[in-house]
Coordinates of C-alpha atoms and ligand atoms in Angstrom, one line a residue:
M87 CA 3.3 -15.6 -38.0
A88 CA 1.3 -15.7 -34.6
D89 CA -2.7 -15.9 -34.9
Y90 CA -2.6 -13.1 -32.5
D91 CA -1.4 -9.3 -31.6
Y92 CA 0.4 -9.8 -28.5
D93 CA 2.1 -13.0 -26.6
V94 CA 0.9 -10.8 -23.2
L95 CA -1.3 -8.0 -22.8
I96 CA -1.8 -6.3 -19.6
I97 CA -4.9 -4.3 -18.4
G98 CA -3.8 -1.5 -16.2
S99 CA -0.6 0.2 -15.6
G100 CA -0.2 0.7 -11.9
P101 CA 3.0 -0.9 -10.2
G102 CA 1.4 -4.3 -10.8
G103 CA 0.8 -3.8 -14.6
Y104 CA 3.9 -1.8 -15.8
V105 CA 6.3 -3.9 -13.8
A106 CA 4.4 -7.0 -15.2
A107 CA 5.0 -5.3 -19.0
I108 CA 8.3 -4.3 -18.6
R109 CA 9.5 -7.7 -17.3
A110 CA 7.4 -9.6 -19.9
A111 CA 9.2 -7.5 -22.7
Q112 CA 12.7 -8.1 -21.1
L113 CA 11.7 -11.7 -21.4
G114 CA 11.4 -11.2 -25.4
L115 CA 7.4 -11.4 -25.2
K116 CA 5.4 -9.1 -27.5
T117 CA 3.8 -7.0 -24.7
A118 CA 1.0 -4.3 -24.7
C119 CA -0.3 -2.5 -21.7
V120 CA -3.8 -0.9 -21.7
E121 CA -4.2 2.2 -19.5
G122 CA -7.8 4.1 -19.1
R123 CA -6.1 7.0 -17.3
E124 CA -4.3 9.9 -19.2
T125 CA -0.9 8.6 -17.6
L126 CA 0.6 5.5 -16.8
G127 CA 1.6 4.5 -12.9
G128 CA -2.1 3.5 -11.8
T129 CA -3.4 4.8 -8.4
C130 CA 0.3 4.6 -6.9
L131 CA 2.1 7.2 -9.1
N132 CA -1.0 9.1 -9.8
V133 CA -3.1 9.6 -6.7
G134 CA -1.7 7.3 -4.1
C135 CA 1.7 6.1 -2.9
I136 CA 3.7 9.1 -4.6
P137 CA 1.5 12.3 -4.2
S138 CA 0.7 11.2 -0.6
K139 CA 4.3 10.8 0.5
A140 CA 5.2 14.2 -1.5
M141 CA 2.7 15.7 1.0
L142 CA 3.8 13.9 4.2
H143 CA 7.4 14.8 3.4
A144 CA 6.7 18.4 3.0
S145 CA 4.1 18.9 5.8
E146 CA 7.0 17.0 7.9
Y147 CA 9.3 20.0 7.5
F148 CA 6.6 22.6 8.2
D149 CA 5.7 20.6 11.5
A150 CA 9.3 20.3 12.6
A151 CA 9.6 24.2 12.3
A152 CA 6.1 24.9 14.1
N153 CA 6.2 22.4 16.8
G154 CA 9.5 23.3 18.1
T155 CA 11.7 20.4 17.1
M156 CA 13.9 22.6 14.8
A157 CA 14.2 25.3 17.7
M158 CA 15.5 22.2 19.9
M159 CA 18.3 21.7 17.7
G160 CA 19.2 25.3 17.7
V161 CA 17.3 26.3 14.3
E162 CA 14.7 28.9 15.0
V163 CA 12.2 29.7 12.2
T164 CA 8.8 30.8 12.1
P165 CA 7.1 28.9 9.1
K166 CA 5.2 30.4 6.5
L167 CA 3.0 27.9 4.5
N168 CA 2.9 28.2 0.7
L169 CA 0.3 25.5 0.0
P170 CA 0.4 26.0 -3.9
A171 CA 4.2 25.5 -3.9
M172 CA 3.6 22.4 -1.6
H173 CA 1.1 21.2 -4.3
A174 CA 3.4 22.3 -7.1
Q175 CA 5.8 19.9 -6.0
R176 CA 3.6 17.1 -5.1
L177 CA 2.4 17.5 -8.9
D178 CA 5.9 17.7 -10.4
A179 CA 6.8 14.5 -8.6
V180 CA 4.0 12.7 -10.1
K181 CA 4.7 14.1 -13.6
Q182 CA 8.4 12.9 -13.5
L183 CA 7.5 9.4 -12.4
T184 CA 4.5 9.0 -14.7
G185 CA 6.6 10.0 -17.4
G186 CA 9.4 7.8 -16.4
I187 CA 7.0 4.9 -16.9
A188 CA 6.2 6.0 -20.6
F189 CA 10.0 6.3 -21.2
L190 CA 10.5 2.9 -19.8
F191 CA 7.6 1.4 -22.0
K192 CA 9.5 3.0 -25.2
K193 CA 13.1 1.9 -24.3
N194 CA 11.3 -1.8 -23.6
K195 CA 9.4 -1.6 -26.7
V196 CA 6.1 -2.0 -24.6
D197 CA 2.9 -0.8 -26.5
W198 CA 0.8 1.4 -24.7
L199 CA -2.9 1.0 -25.7
K200 CA -4.9 4.1 -24.4
G201 CA -8.5 3.5 -23.3
Y202 CA -10.4 1.0 -21.1
A203 CA -10.1 -2.5 -22.1
K204 CA -13.2 -4.9 -22.0
F205 CA -13.3 -8.8 -22.9
V206 CA -15.9 -9.2 -25.6
S207 CA -15.7 -12.8 -26.3
P208 CA -14.6 -16.0 -25.2
R209 CA -11.0 -17.4 -26.5
E210 CA -10.9 -17.7 -30.3
G211 CA -8.8 -19.0 -33.1
G212 CA -7.9 -22.3 -31.2
D213 CA -7.0 -24.6 -33.8
L214 CA -4.8 -27.0 -31.7
G215 CA -1.4 -28.0 -33.2
Q216 CA -1.6 -25.5 -36.1
S217 CA -0.8 -22.2 -34.8
G218 CA 1.4 -20.7 -32.0
A219 CA 3.3 -24.1 -31.4
S220 CA 6.7 -23.5 -32.1
S221 CA 7.7 -27.1 -31.9
P222 CA 6.5 -30.3 -31.7
E223 CA 7.2 -30.4 -27.8
A224 CA 5.7 -26.8 -27.3
P225 CA 2.0 -27.0 -25.9
A226 CA -0.7 -26.7 -28.6
F227 CA -2.1 -23.2 -29.2
A228 CA -5.6 -23.3 -27.5
G229 CA -6.6 -19.7 -29.2
A230 CA -6.2 -16.1 -28.3
H231 CA -8.3 -13.9 -26.0
V232 CA -9.8 -10.9 -27.4
V233 CA -10.3 -7.3 -25.6
E234 CA -11.7 -4.2 -27.2
V235 CA -9.8 -0.9 -26.3
A236 CA -11.0 2.4 -27.6
G237 CA -13.3 0.6 -30.3
K238 CA -10.5 -1.6 -31.5
R239 CA -10.1 -5.3 -31.0
Y240 CA -6.7 -6.6 -29.9
T241 CA -5.7 -10.5 -29.6
A242 CA -3.1 -11.9 -27.0
K243 CA -2.1 -15.4 -26.1
N244 CA -2.2 -14.2 -22.3
I245 CA -4.0 -11.6 -20.6
V246 CA -2.9 -10.2 -17.2
I247 CA -5.8 -8.1 -15.3
A248 CA -4.1 -5.3 -13.2
T249 CA -6.8 -3.1 -13.0
G250 CA -6.1 -2.3 -9.3
S251 CA -8.8 -0.9 -6.8
S252 CA -10.8 2.0 -6.1
V253 CA -12.2 3.7 -2.8
T254 CA -14.7 1.9 -1.1
P255 CA -17.9 4.4 -0.9
L256 CA -19.9 4.8 2.5
P257 CA -23.3 4.0 2.0
G258 CA -25.3 7.2 2.0
V259 CA -22.6 9.4 1.7
T260 CA -21.9 11.7 -1.4
V261 CA -18.2 12.4 -2.0
D262 CA -18.5 15.7 -4.0
Q263 CA -14.7 16.3 -3.5
K264 CA -15.2 19.6 -1.9
V265 CA -16.6 19.2 1.5
V266 CA -16.4 15.5 1.7
V267 CA -13.7 14.1 0.0
D268 CA -11.9 10.9 -0.8
S269 CA -8.2 10.2 -0.7
T270 CA -7.9 11.8 -4.0
G271 CA -9.7 15.0 -2.9
A272 CA -7.6 15.0 0.3
L273 CA -4.4 15.3 -1.6
E274 CA -5.5 18.4 -3.6
L275 CA -7.5 20.4 -0.8
P276 CA -6.8 24.0 -2.1
K277 CA -6.7 25.3 1.6
V278 CA -6.0 24.0 5.1
P279 CA -9.6 23.0 6.7
K280 CA -10.1 24.3 10.1
K281 CA -11.6 21.2 11.2
M282 CA -11.2 18.1 9.3
V283 CA -13.2 14.8 10.3
V284 CA -11.4 11.4 8.9
I285 CA -13.8 8.4 8.8
G286 CA -11.7 5.4 9.2
G287 CA -8.5 5.3 11.2
G288 CA -6.5 2.9 8.5
V289 CA -3.5 3.9 6.9
I290 CA -5.0 6.5 4.4
G291 CA -7.0 8.1 7.3
L292 CA -3.6 8.5 9.4
E293 CA -1.2 9.6 6.6
L294 CA -3.6 12.1 5.0
G295 CA -4.9 13.3 8.3
S296 CA -1.4 13.8 9.5
V297 CA -0.7 15.8 6.5
W298 CA -3.4 18.3 7.5
R299 CA -3.0 18.2 11.1
R300 CA 0.6 19.3 10.5
L301 CA -0.5 22.1 8.4
G302 CA -2.7 23.5 11.1
A303 CA -6.3 21.6 10.7
E304 CA -8.0 20.2 13.8
V305 CA -8.1 16.7 12.8
I306 CA -10.8 14.2 14.4
V307 CA -10.5 10.3 13.2
V308 CA -13.5 8.2 13.5
E309 CA -12.8 4.6 13.7
F310 CA -15.2 1.9 14.1
L311 CA -12.8 -0.5 15.9
D312 CA -11.3 -0.2 19.3
Q313 CA -7.6 0.5 17.8
P314 CA -6.5 2.3 14.9
L315 CA -4.5 0.4 11.9
P316 CA -6.3 -3.0 11.7
G317 CA -4.0 -5.8 10.7
M318 CA -1.1 -4.7 12.5
D319 CA 0.4 -5.9 15.9
M320 CA -1.7 -5.2 18.9
D321 CA 1.3 -3.4 20.8
I322 CA 2.0 -1.1 17.8
R323 CA -1.8 -0.1 17.4
K324 CA -2.0 0.9 20.8
E325 CA 1.2 2.7 20.8
A326 CA 0.2 4.3 17.6
A327 CA -2.7 5.7 19.1
K328 CA -1.1 7.2 22.0
I329 CA 1.6 9.2 19.7
F330 CA -1.2 10.5 17.3
K331 CA -3.0 11.7 20.2
K332 CA -0.1 13.2 21.6
Q333 CA 0.7 15.1 18.4
G334 CA -2.9 16.8 19.0
M335 CA -5.3 14.2 16.5
T336 CA -8.4 13.4 18.2
L337 CA -9.3 9.5 18.0
K338 CA -12.6 8.4 18.6
L339 CA -12.3 4.7 18.6
G340 CA -15.1 2.3 18.8
T341 CA -17.3 4.6 16.9
K342 CA -19.1 4.4 13.4
V343 CA -20.4 7.3 11.1
T344 CA -24.0 6.6 10.2
G345 CA -24.5 9.9 8.2
V346 CA -23.2 12.6 6.7
T347 CA -25.1 15.9 5.5
V348 CA -23.7 19.0 3.8
K349 CA -24.9 22.4 3.9
G350 CA -23.0 25.0 1.9
S351 CA -19.4 24.6 3.2
K352 CA -20.3 22.7 6.2
A353 CA -20.8 19.1 6.8
T354 CA -22.6 17.3 10.0
L355 CA -21.8 14.2 10.8
T356 CA -24.0 11.3 12.7
L357 CA -21.8 9.1 15.0
E358 CA -22.7 6.2 17.4
P359 CA -20.7 3.7 19.2
S360 CA -19.9 0.5 17.0
A361 CA -21.7 -1.6 19.7
G362 CA -24.5 0.5 19.5
G363 CA -25.8 3.4 21.9
A364 CA -26.7 7.0 21.8
S365 CA -25.6 8.9 18.6
E366 CA -24.1 12.3 18.6
T367 CA -23.2 14.9 15.8
L368 CA -20.0 16.5 14.6
E369 CA -19.4 19.5 12.6
A370 CA -16.5 19.7 10.0
D371 CA -15.5 22.0 7.3
C372 CA -14.0 18.7 5.4
V373 CA -14.8 15.0 5.8
L374 CA -12.4 12.5 4.4
V375 CA -13.9 9.3 3.8
S376 CA -11.2 6.4 4.1
I377 CA -13.0 3.2 4.8
G378 CA -10.9 1.0 2.5
R379 CA -10.8 0.1 -1.2
R380 CA -12.3 -2.4 -3.7
P381 CA -11.1 -4.2 -6.5
N382 CA -12.0 -2.8 -9.9
T383 CA -13.8 -5.5 -12.0
E384 CA -16.7 -3.5 -13.0
G385 CA -17.0 -3.0 -16.9
L386 CA -14.1 -5.5 -17.5
G387 CA -16.5 -7.8 -19.3
L388 CA -15.5 -10.9 -17.1
D389 CA -18.7 -12.5 -18.0
A390 CA -17.9 -12.8 -21.6
I391 CA -14.8 -15.2 -20.8
G392 CA -16.5 -16.8 -17.7
L393 CA -14.6 -15.4 -14.9
T394 CA -16.9 -14.6 -11.7
P395 CA -15.1 -12.6 -8.7
N396 CA -15.5 -14.0 -5.2
A397 CA -17.7 -12.7 -2.8
R398 CA -15.3 -9.7 -2.0
G399 CA -15.2 -8.9 -5.7
Q400 CA -11.6 -10.0 -6.1
I401 CA -10.4 -12.3 -8.9
E402 CA -9.0 -15.5 -7.4
T403 CA -5.7 -16.8 -8.6
D404 CA -3.5 -19.8 -7.7
H405 CA -0.1 -19.6 -6.6
D406 CA 1.2 -19.1 -10.1
L407 CA -1.2 -16.0 -10.4
R408 CA -3.4 -18.0 -12.8
T409 CA -7.0 -17.6 -12.7
S410 CA -9.5 -20.1 -13.6
V411 CA -9.8 -19.3 -17.2
P412 CA -6.7 -20.5 -19.3
G413 CA -4.4 -17.8 -20.5
I414 CA -6.0 -15.2 -18.3
W415 CA -3.7 -14.1 -15.1
A416 CA -4.2 -11.4 -12.3
I417 CA -2.4 -9.4 -10.0
G418 CA -2.1 -6.5 -7.4
D419 CA -5.1 -5.0 -5.7
V420 CA -7.6 -6.8 -7.8
I421 CA -6.6 -10.2 -6.4
P422 CA -6.9 -11.2 -2.8
G423 CA -3.9 -10.0 -0.3
P424 CA -2.8 -6.7 1.1
M425 CA -3.5 -3.8 -1.2
L426 CA 0.1 -2.7 -1.4
A427 CA 2.3 -1.5 -4.4
H428 CA 5.4 -3.6 -3.7
K429 CA 3.3 -6.8 -3.4
A430 CA 1.5 -5.6 -6.7
E431 CA 4.9 -5.0 -8.1
D432 CA 6.5 -8.6 -6.9
E433 CA 3.3 -10.3 -8.6
G434 CA 4.1 -8.2 -11.7
I435 CA 7.4 -9.9 -12.1
A436 CA 6.5 -13.3 -11.1
V437 CA 3.4 -13.3 -13.5
A438 CA 5.6 -12.2 -16.7
E439 CA 8.1 -14.9 -15.6
N440 CA 5.4 -17.6 -15.4
I441 CA 4.0 -16.5 -18.9
A442 CA 7.7 -17.0 -20.0
G443 CA 7.9 -20.4 -18.8
Q444 CA 10.0 -19.7 -15.7
T445 CA 9.4 -20.1 -12.2
G446 CA 8.0 -16.7 -10.7
I447 CA 8.9 -16.3 -7.2
I448 CA 6.7 -14.4 -4.4
N449 CA 6.4 -14.9 -1.1
H450 CA 3.3 -13.7 0.4
A451 CA 4.3 -14.6 3.9
V452 CA 7.0 -11.9 3.9
I453 CA 5.4 -8.6 2.6
P454 CA 6.2 -5.5 4.7
G455 CA 3.6 -2.7 5.6
V456 CA 4.5 0.6 6.2
V457 CA 2.6 3.7 7.5
Y458 CA 4.4 6.9 6.4
T459 CA 3.6 8.9 9.4
W460 CA 5.8 10.7 12.1
P461 CA 7.2 8.4 13.3
E462 CA 6.8 5.7 10.6
I463 CA 5.0 2.5 11.5
A464 CA 6.3 -1.0 9.9
G465 CA 5.7 -4.5 10.2
V466 CA 6.4 -7.9 8.6
G467 CA 5.1 -11.4 9.1
L468 CA 2.9 -12.5 12.1
T469 CA 1.5 -10.4 14.9
E470 CA 2.0 -11.5 18.5
D471 CA -1.6 -12.8 18.4
Q472 CA -1.3 -14.6 14.8
A473 CA 2.1 -16.1 16.1
K474 CA 0.7 -17.4 19.1
E475 CA -2.3 -18.8 17.4
S476 CA -0.5 -20.6 14.7
L477 CA 2.2 -22.4 17.1
A478 CA -0.7 -23.1 19.6
A479 CA -1.9 -25.7 17.0
T480 CA 1.3 -27.8 17.5
G481 CA 1.7 -27.0 21.4
G482 CA 4.5 -24.4 20.5
E483 CA 4.8 -21.0 22.1
I484 CA 6.6 -17.7 21.0
K485 CA 9.3 -15.7 22.7
V486 CA 9.1 -11.6 22.3
G487 CA 11.9 -9.1 22.4
K488 CA 11.4 -5.4 22.5
F489 CA 13.6 -2.5 22.6
P490 CA 12.2 1.0 23.0
M491 CA 13.6 3.8 20.5
L492 CA 14.3 5.9 23.7
A493 CA 17.1 3.6 24.4
N494 CA 18.6 3.8 21.0
S495 CA 21.6 6.5 20.7
R496 CA 20.7 7.7 17.3
A497 CA 16.9 8.1 17.9
K498 CA 17.6 10.0 21.1
T499 CA 20.3 12.3 19.5
N500 CA 17.9 13.2 16.8
H501 CA 14.9 14.1 19.4
E502 CA 12.9 10.9 18.1
P503 CA 12.2 9.2 21.5
D504 CA 8.9 7.8 20.3
G505 CA 8.4 4.0 19.4
F506 CA 9.9 0.5 19.9
V507 CA 11.0 -2.5 17.9
K508 CA 9.4 -6.0 18.5
I509 CA 10.5 -9.2 17.5
I510 CA 8.5 -12.3 17.9
A511 CA 10.4 -15.9 17.4
D512 CA 9.5 -19.5 17.7
A513 CA 10.3 -20.3 21.4
K514 CA 11.7 -23.5 20.3
T515 CA 13.3 -23.2 17.0
D516 CA 14.1 -19.3 17.8
R517 CA 13.1 -18.6 14.0
V518 CA 11.7 -15.1 13.6
L519 CA 7.9 -15.1 12.8
G520 CA 7.2 -11.4 12.9
V521 CA 9.1 -7.9 13.5
W522 CA 7.3 -4.6 14.2
C523 CA 8.7 -1.2 14.6
I524 CA 7.6 2.2 15.4
A525 CA 10.5 4.7 14.7
S526 CA 11.3 7.7 12.6
V527 CA 12.8 5.2 9.9
A528 CA 10.9 2.2 10.5
G529 CA 10.1 1.9 6.7
T530 CA 13.8 1.5 5.9
M531 CA 14.6 -0.7 9.0
I532 CA 11.7 -3.0 8.1
A533 CA 13.8 -4.2 4.9
E534 CA 16.5 -6.0 7.2
A535 CA 13.7 -7.8 9.0
C536 CA 12.4 -8.8 5.5
I537 CA 15.7 -10.2 4.4
A538 CA 16.3 -12.1 7.7
M539 CA 12.9 -13.8 7.5
E540 CA 13.3 -14.6 3.7
F541 CA 16.5 -16.6 4.7
G542 CA 14.8 -18.2 7.9
A543 CA 16.8 -16.4 10.2
T544 CA 16.6 -17.0 14.0
S545 CA 16.8 -13.9 16.4
E546 CA 20.2 -14.9 17.4
D547 CA 21.4 -14.5 13.6
I548 CA 20.1 -10.9 13.8
A549 CA 21.4 -10.6 17.1
Y550 CA 25.0 -11.6 16.3
T551 CA 25.1 -9.3 12.9
C552 CA 27.1 -6.3 13.1
H553 CA 24.9 -3.3 12.9
A554 CA 26.5 0.2 12.3
H555 CA 26.5 2.6 15.4
P556 CA 25.0 5.2 15.6
T557 CA 21.9 3.9 13.6
H558 CA 18.4 3.4 14.6
S559 CA 18.5 -0.3 12.9
E560 CA 20.6 -1.0 16.3
A561 CA 17.2 -1.3 17.8
I562 CA 16.5 -4.3 15.5
K563 CA 19.5 -5.9 16.8
E564 CA 18.7 -4.9 20.6
A565 CA 15.2 -6.3 20.2
A566 CA 16.7 -9.7 18.9
M567 CA 19.1 -9.6 21.6
A568 CA 16.0 -9.0 23.9
V569 CA 14.5 -12.2 22.7
T570 CA 16.8 -14.2 24.8
G571 CA 16.9 -11.5 27.6
K572 CA 20.3 -10.1 26.7
A573 CA 19.8 -6.5 25.3
I574 CA 22.6 -4.2 26.4
H575 CA 21.3 -0.8 26.4
I576 CA 18.2 -1.1 28.5
Ligands
LIG853 P1 -3.6 0.4 -9.3 O1 -2.3 1.0 -9.2 O2 -4.9 0.8 -8.8 O3 -3.4 0.6 -11.0 C1 -4.7 0.1 -11.8 C2 -4.8 1.0 -13.2 O4 -5.5 0.2 -14.1 C3 -5.3 2.3 -12.8 O5 -4.4 3.0 -13.4 C4 -6.5 2.0 -13.7 O6 -6.9 3.3 -14.2 C5 -6.4 1.0 -14.7 N1 -7.6 0.6 -15.1 C6 -8.4 -0.2 -14.4 N2 -9.5 -0.9 -15.2 C7 -8.8 -0.7 -16.5 C8 -9.5 -1.0 -17.9 N3 -10.7 -1.8 -17.8 N4 -8.7 -0.8 -18.8 C9 -7.7 -0.1 -18.9 N5 -7.2 0.4 -17.5 C10 -7.7 -0.1 -16.6 N6 0.6 1.3 -1.3 C11 2.0 1.1 -0.8 O7 2.6 0.0 -0.9 N7 2.7 2.3 -0.2 C12 2.1 3.5 -0.1 O8 2.6 4.2 0.4 C13 0.7 3.6 -0.5 N8 0.2 4.8 -0.5 C14 -1.2 4.8 -1.0 C15 -2.0 6.0 -0.8 C16 -3.0 6.4 -1.2 C17 -3.7 7.8 -1.0 C18 -3.7 5.4 -1.8 C19 -5.2 5.3 -2.4 C20 -3.0 4.1 -2.1 C21 -1.6 3.9 -1.6 N9 -1.0 2.7 -1.8 C22 0.1 2.4 -1.2 C23 -1.8 1.5 -2.3 C24 -1.3 1.4 -3.6 O9 -1.4 2.5 -4.4 C25 -1.9 0.2 -4.6 O10 -1.7 -1.1 -3.6 C26 -1.1 -0.4 -6.0 O11 -1.2 1.0 -6.6 C27 -1.9 -1.5 -6.4 O12 -1.1 -1.5 -7.8 P2 -2.2 -2.2 -9.1 O13 -1.1 -2.2 -10.1 O14 -2.6 -3.4 -8.5 O15 -3.3 -1.1 -9.0
LIG854 P1 -7.9 0.5 5.7 O1 -8.6 -0.7 5.4 O2 -6.7 0.6 6.0 O3 -8.7 1.2 7.0 C1 -9.9 1.7 6.6 C2 -10.5 1.9 8.4 O4 -11.9 2.2 8.2 C3 -10.5 0.6 9.1 O5 -10.0 0.6 10.2 C4 -11.9 0.3 9.3 O6 -12.2 -0.4 10.6 C5 -12.5 1.6 9.5 N1 -13.9 1.7 9.1 C6 -14.6 0.9 8.2 N2 -16.1 1.4 8.2 C7 -16.0 2.5 9.1 C8 -17.1 3.4 9.4 N3 -18.5 3.4 9.0 N4 -16.8 4.1 10.4 C9 -15.7 4.3 11.0 N5 -14.7 3.6 10.7 C10 -14.7 2.9 9.7 O7 -8.2 1.4 4.3 P2 -7.6 2.8 3.9 O8 -6.8 3.5 4.8 O9 -8.8 3.4 3.2 O10 -6.6 2.3 2.7 C11 -6.9 1.3 1.7 C12 -6.0 0.5 1.3 O11 -4.9 1.4 0.7 C13 -5.7 -0.1 2.3 O12 -5.3 -1.6 2.0 C14 -3.7 0.3 2.4 O13 -2.9 -1.0 2.6 C15 -3.6 0.8 1.1 N6 -2.9 2.2 1.4 C16 -1.5 1.8 1.9 C17 -0.5 2.8 2.5 C18 0.6 2.4 2.9 O14 1.3 1.4 2.4 N7 1.5 3.4 3.4 C19 -1.1 4.0 2.2 C20 -2.5 4.4 1.9 C21 -3.2 3.5 1.3

């Protein structure tokens, strides 16, 4: 009998942790997953991806009715907002999906340990050669790690840290979840604010700002940088800013918030240019703080096992997701890389396969990012600036093909004229280096670009692949044709 309770114990049941647990169990490993929340699924299912998409989807319908898009297609309706019903369908989606993970755990025989896990001591029980080594060839058992959960101790041969991330606080600003909210509070507002100021024009600020703008709030986004959505291609960021302004959002770019004071139900914000200069004040009845997220490592007792986070608070791993402590692995938002659910999931699968002695595969160069606004904004691979910089080192150059959605027959027919597709390729080899789009269904379209890039496609490979007509995806084919100057419909 093994000298430990579990082959694998996973801390955190977000998309990283729960996927790792299910995959480990599929591979025949005795698996437990520890979760401190009442329900499984982590940030993503409880207070992130899923509830935000439920509110985005519902508010999109309201907006289409209110802003004349439906009338343009001959459907005349005057929308009436039933906010409690909109929240109820959000909560129902969360309940069904988090319950679905509990069902999958049962089905795969993953033990759900309820409570917060903490390392309490270094590895123990290591008596090389005696226990755990199932055959003379197998590596000697070097001892089990120990965690404490709700006052009980559990031992495991491998532990995966998948504790995710939490909202980054803005110094001097107190989130009361009434007037000043974070993303969780912004999902649950009991009434539509008259005036909402969003601090940070990143993904959360633009998605949740869009929800409340569509439902009738005046929304002002204050962004430190010159354009919103850092990390995306600059053409995309500029076009996105134009579209959000056209929709009625105010973007105060190159501006930072230096303080927020709350009196009763009103907030007063102090702002100043990021580069310094005269300050101004703004009044609001709701302030959303969305300036990023930080890894969850506090209270984990990492010092007990001799693991130190890096300067950004992240746990460093090697390509196989091993930390510097043998038997301890880490995945998802708590390690470096984009804080995205699908990146965490892919790492979850890879870590389980690595622990089982297989070769877990994850290509960090091909991880798409999608902003679920209207239209959607999506990208994968290098931005134009990154591609230029990476090829410049070897004297290489890039080629760029662009195609506007205005010239795509399906988008035009659907009254969705905004956006474009941009493909960046190596001028010499024609290999695709990055694909960026703004289109109503950009999040779905980008999957094609991911497959193409995984297979090392050239722009010509995409250009000579038959795309169904009439679809938004034809814009990807046309952008690929535009790389060599042969787009047809423009
Ligand atoms: P998490 O999902 O954060 O899960 C970690 C879990 O670990 C938590 O449930 C936590 O309670 C638990 N935990 C922490 N410490 C302990 C401990 N000591 N013991 C036991 N349990 C512990 N990403 C996308 O790709 N697409 C989106 O559309 C998207 N939308 C988002 C919208 C919002 C509003 C937010 C906030 C995030 C969104 N994200 C989105 C990001 C996405 O939610 C995260 O990247 C993803 O959840 C990270 O997964 P994870 O498994 O690393 O961690
Ligand atoms: P973010 O990093 O996307 O954006 C934060 C923004 O705040 C940046 O643009 C930054 O320049 C700005 N900022 C920082 N300090 C500021 C200040 N004092 N004043 C004004 N602006 C300031 O972070 P987020 O929007 O909070 O999202 C957190 C994470 O959650 C992201 O990493 C994202 O990947 C993930 N997420 C993903 C999705 C999605 O995939 N659709 C949706 C929501 C969240």
